[in-house]
CSV table of C-alpha atoms in Angstrom, one decimal:
chain,number,residue,atom,x,y,z
A,1,UNK,CA,12.1,99.6,103.9
A,2,UNK,CA,15.2,101.5,105.0
A,3,UNK,CA,14.4,99.6,108.6
A,4,UNK,CA,14.5,96.4,107.1
A,5,UNK,CA,17.1,96.6,104.2
A,6,UNK,CA,19.9,98.2,107.4
A,7,UNK,CA,18.8,94.7,108.4
A,8,UNK,CA,19.0,92.2,104.8
A,9,UNK,CA,22.8,93.9,105.0
A,10,UNK,CA,23.7,93.6,108.4
A,11,UNK,CA,22.7,89.3,108.1
A,12,UNK,CA,24.3,89.7,104.6
A,13,UNK,CA,27.8,90.7,105.6
A,14,UNK,CA,29.3,91.6,109.1
A,15,UNK,CA,31.5,93.8,107.5
A,16,UNK,CA,28.9,96.1,106.2
A,17,UNK,CA,28.9,98.7,109.3
A,18,UNK,CA,25.3,98.3,109.2
A,19,UNK,CA,22.8,96.9,111.8
A,20,UNK,CA,19.1,97.6,113.1
A,21,UNK,CA,18.5,99.0,116.3
A,22,UNK,CA,19.7,96.6,118.7
A,23,UNK,CA,22.4,95.2,116.7
A,24,UNK,CA,25.3,97.4,118.6
A,25,UNK,CA,28.8,95.2,118.2
A,26,UNK,CA,28.8,93.3,114.6
A,27,UNK,CA,32.5,92.5,115.2
A,28,UNK,CA,34.9,91.3,117.4
A,29,UNK,CA,37.6,89.9,117.6
A,30,UNK,CA,40.3,89.2,120.1
A,31,UNK,CA,43.2,86.4,121.5
A,32,UNK,CA,43.9,84.4,124.7
A,33,UNK,CA,47.1,83.4,125.7
A,34,UNK,CA,48.7,81.7,128.3
A,35,UNK,CA,52.7,80.4,128.6
A,36,UNK,CA,53.9,78.4,131.1
A,37,UNK,CA,57.0,77.3,133.7
A,38,UNK,CA,56.0,73.7,135.3
A,39,UNK,CA,57.9,70.6,136.7
A,40,UNK,CA,56.3,67.4,137.5
A,41,UNK,CA,57.6,64.9,139.2
A,42,UNK,CA,56.3,61.3,140.5
A,43,UNK,CA,58.1,59.3,143.1
A,44,UNK,CA,60.6,61.8,142.8
A,45,UNK,CA,61.6,61.7,139.9
A,46,UNK,CA,61.5,64.2,137.6
A,47,UNK,CA,59.3,63.6,134.5
A,48,UNK,CA,61.1,65.7,131.6
A,49,UNK,CA,58.6,65.2,128.8
A,50,UNK,CA,55.8,66.9,131.2
A,51,UNK,CA,58.7,69.8,132.4
A,52,UNK,CA,59.6,73.0,131.0
A,53,UNK,CA,58.7,75.8,129.7
A,54,UNK,CA,55.6,75.3,127.9
A,55,UNK,CA,52.5,77.3,125.0
A,56,UNK,CA,49.8,76.5,127.8
A,57,UNK,CA,47.0,77.9,125.2
A,58,UNK,CA,46.0,79.9,122.4
A,59,UNK,CA,42.5,81.4,121.9
A,60,UNK,CA,41.6,83.0,118.9
A,61,UNK,CA,37.8,84.4,119.9
A,62,UNK,CA,35.0,85.9,117.2
A,63,UNK,CA,32.2,86.9,118.4
A,64,UNK,CA,29.2,88.9,117.2
A,65,UNK,CA,25.8,90.3,116.1
A,66,UNK,CA,24.7,89.2,112.6
A,67,UNK,CA,21.2,91.3,113.0
A,68,UNK,CA,18.1,92.3,115.7
A,69,UNK,CA,18.3,88.9,118.4
A,70,UNK,CA,20.5,86.6,116.2
A,71,UNK,CA,24.1,86.3,117.2
A,72,UNK,CA,27.3,84.5,116.7
A,73,UNK,CA,30.3,83.3,118.2
A,74,UNK,CA,33.8,81.1,117.0
A,75,UNK,CA,36.8,80.4,119.5
A,76,UNK,CA,39.6,78.9,118.0
A,77,UNK,CA,42.1,76.9,119.5
A,78,UNK,CA,45.4,77.5,117.4
A,79,UNK,CA,47.6,75.5,119.4
A,80,UNK,CA,45.7,72.4,119.4
A,81,UNK,CA,47.1,69.2,117.1
A,82,UNK,CA,44.1,67.6,115.2
A,83,UNK,CA,43.2,64.1,116.8
A,84,UNK,CA,40.9,63.1,114.0
A,85,UNK,CA,43.3,64.4,111.1
A,86,UNK,CA,40.0,67.5,110.8
A,87,UNK,CA,39.7,71.0,110.9
A,88,UNK,CA,37.0,70.8,113.7
A,89,UNK,CA,39.0,69.3,116.5
A,90,UNK,CA,40.8,72.3,116.8
A,91,UNK,CA,37.2,74.0,117.1
A,92,UNK,CA,36.0,74.1,121.0
A,93,UNK,CA,32.9,75.9,119.1
A,94,UNK,CA,31.7,77.7,116.8
A,95,UNK,CA,27.5,78.2,116.7
A,96,UNK,CA,24.9,80.6,116.0
A,97,UNK,CA,22.5,81.7,118.6
A,98,UNK,CA,19.0,83.2,118.5
A,99,UNK,CA,17.4,84.9,121.6
A,100,UNK,CA,13.4,86.3,121.0
A,101,UNK,CA,12.1,87.1,124.8
A,102,UNK,CA,13.1,84.5,127.7
A,103,UNK,CA,13.7,81.8,124.6
A,104,UNK,CA,17.4,80.5,122.5
A,105,UNK,CA,18.0,78.2,120.2
A,106,UNK,CA,21.6,77.3,119.5
A,107,UNK,CA,23.4,75.3,116.6
A,108,UNK,CA,26.3,74.4,115.7
A,109,UNK,CA,29.9,72.9,117.9
A,110,UNK,CA,28.8,73.8,121.5
A,111,UNK,CA,29.9,73.1,124.8
A,112,UNK,CA,28.2,69.8,126.1
A,113,UNK,CA,26.4,71.1,128.4
A,114,UNK,CA,27.7,69.1,131.9
A,115,UNK,CA,26.9,70.9,134.9
A,116,UNK,CA,29.8,71.9,137.4
A,117,UNK,CA,32.5,74.9,137.5
A,118,UNK,CA,35.4,73.3,137.3
A,119,UNK,CA,34.3,72.2,134.0
A,120,UNK,CA,32.8,75.2,133.0
A,121,UNK,CA,35.5,77.5,133.6
A,122,UNK,CA,38.2,79.0,130.3
A,123,UNK,CA,40.6,76.2,129.9
A,124,UNK,CA,42.7,78.1,130.5
A,125,UNK,CA,41.4,78.9,133.7
A,126,UNK,CA,41.8,75.7,135.1
A,127,UNK,CA,45.0,74.6,137.9
A,128,UNK,CA,45.1,71.7,138.9
A,129,UNK,CA,42.4,69.6,137.6
A,130,UNK,CA,40.6,66.5,138.0
A,131,UNK,CA,41.1,63.6,136.2
A,132,UNK,CA,37.6,64.3,134.8
A,133,UNK,CA,38.4,67.3,133.9
A,134,UNK,CA,41.8,66.4,131.9
A,135,UNK,CA,39.6,63.5,129.8
A,136,UNK,CA,36.5,64.7,128.9
A,137,UNK,CA,35.8,65.7,125.1
A,138,UNK,CA,33.7,69.0,126.0
A,139,UNK,CA,32.8,70.3,123.2
A,140,UNK,CA,31.0,68.9,120.3
A,141,UNK,CA,28.4,69.1,117.2
A,142,UNK,CA,24.6,69.8,118.3
A,143,UNK,CA,22.0,71.9,118.9
A,144,UNK,CA,19.8,73.0,122.6
A,145,UNK,CA,17.3,75.4,123.7
A,146,UNK,CA,17.0,77.0,127.2
A,147,UNK,CA,14.3,79.2,128.3
A,148,UNK,CA,14.5,82.0,131.4
A,149,UNK,CA,12.3,80.2,134.0
A,150,UNK,CA,12.9,83.6,135.6
A,151,UNK,CA,14.9,86.7,135.9
A,152,UNK,CA,17.6,84.4,137.8
A,153,UNK,CA,16.9,81.4,136.7
A,154,UNK,CA,17.7,79.2,133.4
A,155,UNK,CA,17.1,75.8,131.9
A,156,UNK,CA,18.7,74.4,128.4
A,157,UNK,CA,18.0,71.2,126.7
A,158,UNK,CA,20.5,70.1,124.4
A,159,UNK,CA,21.3,66.9,121.6
A,160,UNK,CA,24.7,66.7,121.2
A,161,UNK,CA,27.2,64.4,119.1
A,162,UNK,CA,28.1,62.1,121.8
A,163,UNK,CA,32.1,62.7,123.3
A,164,UNK,CA,32.6,59.5,123.0
A,165,UNK,CA,31.8,59.1,119.3
A,166,UNK,CA,34.5,57.0,117.3
A,167,UNK,CA,35.8,58.0,114.1
A,168,UNK,CA,34.0,55.3,111.9
A,169,UNK,CA,30.8,55.8,114.2
A,170,UNK,CA,29.6,59.4,114.8
A,171,UNK,CA,25.8,58.1,114.3
A,172,UNK,CA,26.0,58.4,118.5
A,173,UNK,CA,24.5,61.2,121.2
A,174,UNK,CA,24.3,62.9,124.1
A,175,UNK,CA,21.1,64.4,125.7
A,176,UNK,CA,21.4,67.3,128.5
A,177,UNK,CA,19.9,68.9,131.2
A,178,UNK,CA,21.0,72.1,133.0
A,179,UNK,CA,19.9,74.8,135.3
A,180,UNK,CA,22.3,77.7,136.1
A,181,UNK,CA,20.9,80.2,138.3
A,182,UNK,CA,21.7,82.6,140.5
A,183,UNK,CA,19.9,83.5,144.2
A,184,UNK,CA,22.2,85.9,146.5
A,185,UNK,CA,25.0,83.8,147.8
A,186,UNK,CA,24.5,80.4,146.4
A,187,UNK,CA,24.2,80.4,142.2
A,188,UNK,CA,23.8,76.3,140.9
A,189,UNK,CA,24.7,74.7,138.0
A,190,UNK,CA,23.2,71.4,138.1
A,191,UNK,CA,22.8,68.7,135.0
A,192,UNK,CA,21.5,65.3,134.0
A,193,UNK,CA,22.9,63.5,131.0
A,194,UNK,CA,22.7,60.9,129.2
A,195,UNK,CA,25.7,60.0,126.6
A,196,UNK,CA,26.0,56.6,124.3
A,197,UNK,CA,29.2,55.2,124.8
A,198,UNK,CA,28.9,52.5,122.8
A,199,UNK,CA,26.2,52.7,119.7
A,200,UNK,CA,22.9,51.5,122.3
A,201,UNK,CA,24.6,51.3,125.3
A,202,UNK,CA,24.1,54.9,127.9
A,203,UNK,CA,26.2,55.7,130.8
A,204,UNK,CA,24.6,58.7,132.9
A,205,UNK,CA,26.0,62.0,134.7
A,206,UNK,CA,24.1,63.7,138.0
A,207,UNK,CA,26.1,66.8,138.0
A,208,UNK,CA,25.6,69.1,140.9
A,209,UNK,CA,28.2,72.7,140.6
A,210,UNK,CA,27.5,75.5,143.0
A,211,UNK,CA,29.3,78.9,143.9
A,212,UNK,CA,28.7,80.4,146.9
A,213,UNK,CA,30.1,83.7,147.2
A,214,UNK,CA,29.7,85.6,150.7
A,215,UNK,CA,32.1,89.3,150.8
A,216,UNK,CA,35.6,88.0,149.3
A,217,UNK,CA,34.9,84.6,150.0
A,218,UNK,CA,34.3,82.3,146.9
A,219,UNK,CA,33.1,78.3,147.1
A,220,UNK,CA,32.8,76.2,144.2
A,221,UNK,CA,32.2,72.6,145.3
A,222,UNK,CA,31.6,69.8,142.1
A,223,UNK,CA,30.2,66.7,142.5
A,224,UNK,CA,29.2,64.4,138.9
A,225,UNK,CA,28.5,60.7,139.8
A,226,UNK,CA,28.6,58.1,136.9
A,227,UNK,CA,26.5,55.4,136.4
A,228,UNK,CA,25.5,52.3,133.9
A,229,UNK,CA,23.6,49.4,133.3
A,230,UNK,CA,24.5,46.7,135.8
A,231,UNK,CA,26.5,49.3,137.9
A,232,UNK,CA,25.5,50.5,141.9
A,233,UNK,CA,24.1,54.1,141.1
A,234,UNK,CA,25.7,56.0,143.7
A,235,UNK,CA,29.1,56.9,144.2
A,236,UNK,CA,30.7,53.8,142.6
A,237,UNK,CA,32.5,56.4,139.6
A,238,UNK,CA,32.5,60.2,140.6
A,239,UNK,CA,34.3,63.1,140.7
A,240,UNK,CA,34.4,65.6,143.9
A,241,UNK,CA,36.2,69.2,143.2
A,242,UNK,CA,35.9,72.0,145.9
A,243,UNK,CA,37.7,75.3,144.9
A,244,UNK,CA,38.1,78.0,147.7
A,245,UNK,CA,38.9,81.2,147.0
A,246,UNK,CA,39.9,84.7,148.8
A,247,UNK,CA,40.2,88.0,147.0
A,248,UNK,CA,41.6,90.2,149.0
A,249,UNK,CA,41.7,93.0,146.9
A,250,UNK,CA,41.5,93.3,142.1
A,251,UNK,CA,45.0,92.7,142.4
A,252,UNK,CA,45.3,89.4,143.9
A,253,UNK,CA,43.7,85.7,144.4
A,254,UNK,CA,44.5,83.1,146.7
A,255,UNK,CA,42.8,79.5,146.2
A,256,UNK,CA,43.1,76.2,147.7
A,257,UNK,CA,41.9,73.2,145.6
A,258,UNK,CA,41.3,69.6,146.2
A,259,UNK,CA,39.5,67.1,143.8
A,260,UNK,CA,38.9,63.6,143.8
A,261,UNK,CA,38.4,61.2,141.2
A,262,UNK,CA,37.0,57.2,141.5
A,263,UNK,CA,36.0,54.7,139.6
A,264,UNK,CA,34.8,50.7,141.5
A,265,UNK,CA,33.2,49.5,139.0
A,266,UNK,CA,35.2,47.3,136.8
A,267,UNK,CA,33.5,48.3,133.8
A,268,UNK,CA,33.8,49.9,130.6
A,269,UNK,CA,30.9,52.4,130.5
A,270,UNK,CA,33.1,55.3,132.1
A,271,UNK,CA,35.5,56.1,129.0
A,272,UNK,CA,37.2,59.6,131.0
A,273,UNK,CA,37.7,58.4,134.3
A,274,UNK,CA,38.9,54.6,133.6
A,275,UNK,CA,38.2,51.9,135.9
A,276,UNK,CA,40.5,51.2,138.7
A,277,UNK,CA,40.8,54.5,139.5
A,278,UNK,CA,40.9,56.5,143.1
A,279,UNK,CA,43.0,59.9,142.2
A,280,UNK,CA,43.4,62.9,144.7
A,281,UNK,CA,45.0,66.1,144.1
A,282,UNK,CA,44.9,68.8,146.5
A,283,UNK,CA,47.3,72.3,146.4
A,284,UNK,CA,46.8,76.1,146.5
A,285,UNK,CA,47.9,79.0,144.5
A,286,UNK,CA,47.9,82.8,143.8
A,287,UNK,CA,47.1,85.0,141.1
A,288,UNK,CA,48.2,88.4,140.7
A,289,UNK,CA,45.9,91.3,138.0
A,290,UNK,CA,49.0,94.1,137.7
A,291,UNK,CA,46.2,96.2,135.8
A,292,UNK,CA,43.6,96.8,137.8
A,293,UNK,CA,40.8,99.1,135.1
A,294,UNK,CA,41.6,95.5,132.4
A,295,UNK,CA,41.7,93.2,135.3
A,296,UNK,CA,41.6,89.9,132.8
A,297,UNK,CA,44.3,91.5,130.4
A,298,UNK,CA,47.2,90.4,132.3
A,299,UNK,CA,47.8,87.7,134.7
A,300,UNK,CA,50.6,86.2,136.6
A,301,UNK,CA,49.9,83.1,138.8
A,302,UNK,CA,51.8,80.3,141.0
A,303,UNK,CA,50.7,77.4,141.7
A,304,UNK,CA,51.7,74.0,143.6
A,305,UNK,CA,49.9,70.6,143.7
A,306,UNK,CA,49.9,66.8,145.2
A,307,UNK,CA,48.6,64.2,143.9
A,308,UNK,CA,48.1,60.5,145.0
A,309,UNK,CA,46.2,57.2,144.8
A,310,UNK,CA,45.8,54.8,141.6
A,311,UNK,CA,44.8,56.9,138.1
A,312,UNK,CA,43.4,54.1,135.8
A,313,UNK,CA,44.9,55.2,132.7
A,314,UNK,CA,48.4,54.5,132.8
A,315,UNK,CA,49.1,57.7,130.0
A,316,UNK,CA,48.3,60.5,132.4
A,317,UNK,CA,50.7,62.6,133.0
A,318,UNK,CA,48.9,62.4,137.1
A,319,UNK,CA,49.4,59.5,138.8
A,320,UNK,CA,50.1,58.5,142.4
A,321,UNK,CA,53.2,60.9,144.3
A,322,UNK,CA,52.5,63.8,141.1
A,323,UNK,CA,54.2,66.8,142.7
A,324,UNK,CA,53.0,69.8,139.9
A,325,UNK,CA,54.5,73.5,140.4
A,326,UNK,CA,53.5,75.7,137.9
A,327,UNK,CA,54.1,79.6,137.4
A,328,UNK,CA,53.1,81.5,133.9
A,329,UNK,CA,51.2,84.9,132.2
A,330,UNK,CA,48.4,85.4,130.5
A,331,UNK,CA,47.3,87.7,128.4
A,332,UNK,CA,44.6,89.3,126.1
A,333,UNK,CA,45.1,91.0,122.6
A,334,UNK,CA,41.9,92.5,121.3
A,335,UNK,CA,42.7,92.6,117.7
A,336,UNK,CA,40.2,94.3,116.2
A,337,UNK,CA,36.2,95.4,116.4
A,338,UNK,CA,33.1,96.8,114.5
A,339,UNK,CA,30.4,98.1,115.9
A,340,UNK,CA,27.3,100.1,114.8
A,341,UNK,CA,27.7,103.6,113.6
């Protein structure tokens, strides 16, 4: 009887201090901030609107356990404005997750499950982003169900509001199937996706994200192919991202990165990488972590990227002959924790 009452109290009040034996963390609140100085120039001419000191990211995250096998997570982007006059626009995710045994069931605002490593990174950890990364609306309301096929393989199916829904038509959907695994040095994040870009009109993604770790070296290689009806299926509309990392010590990571985005379809199905795009970006950077015991609590970064080609989105800062130099600091703030007594 005491055990049942304790779990009931935990579910009804996260601050009650009670949980069952498997519910260790009732509440964990932290913030993550990134401040940069960046310099943009295009064809040798400074882009003053995009240059200067910037508060790039201010993320507030809340996680915890409600009762046995039932967790929640919420991440709010404090410095993001609402494009649809809605509080939810600045909410990256907020969901509950029920995970009995090898199954998991999730509902709320979620990360749209598109495979690839650049896409999956915390936005505050992305430097020199691809045209695709810059434009994809990656957080939507929906439901998902996952199953651990083995201890190293997970398959998840998800239904979400389409990332390309309009303010006057939210009745559009996306369907995603993703395989995430770890087999030795090989760590795949592969997905098949189908999104409505107009009512009853769909664009499909095949996204193959793969990571390879050998000693102090790491390679992330992403390939995303996009296709719709009445167009060639392979290669006409695609993105490729490669990120080679070397970590000689716990304090230091050096990387080189290259991205390529192309859309030669002359079709309006792709709302992210627009028709007429063939853009390449290449560069390198360094990340320094002064605190060894809490490595990700403080980071200094410096990077330089150069882009060339044609961007179908004339409003994007990244255009032909664009130089980006960026340096800054990121840090995590632990605000409050409440564990089971």
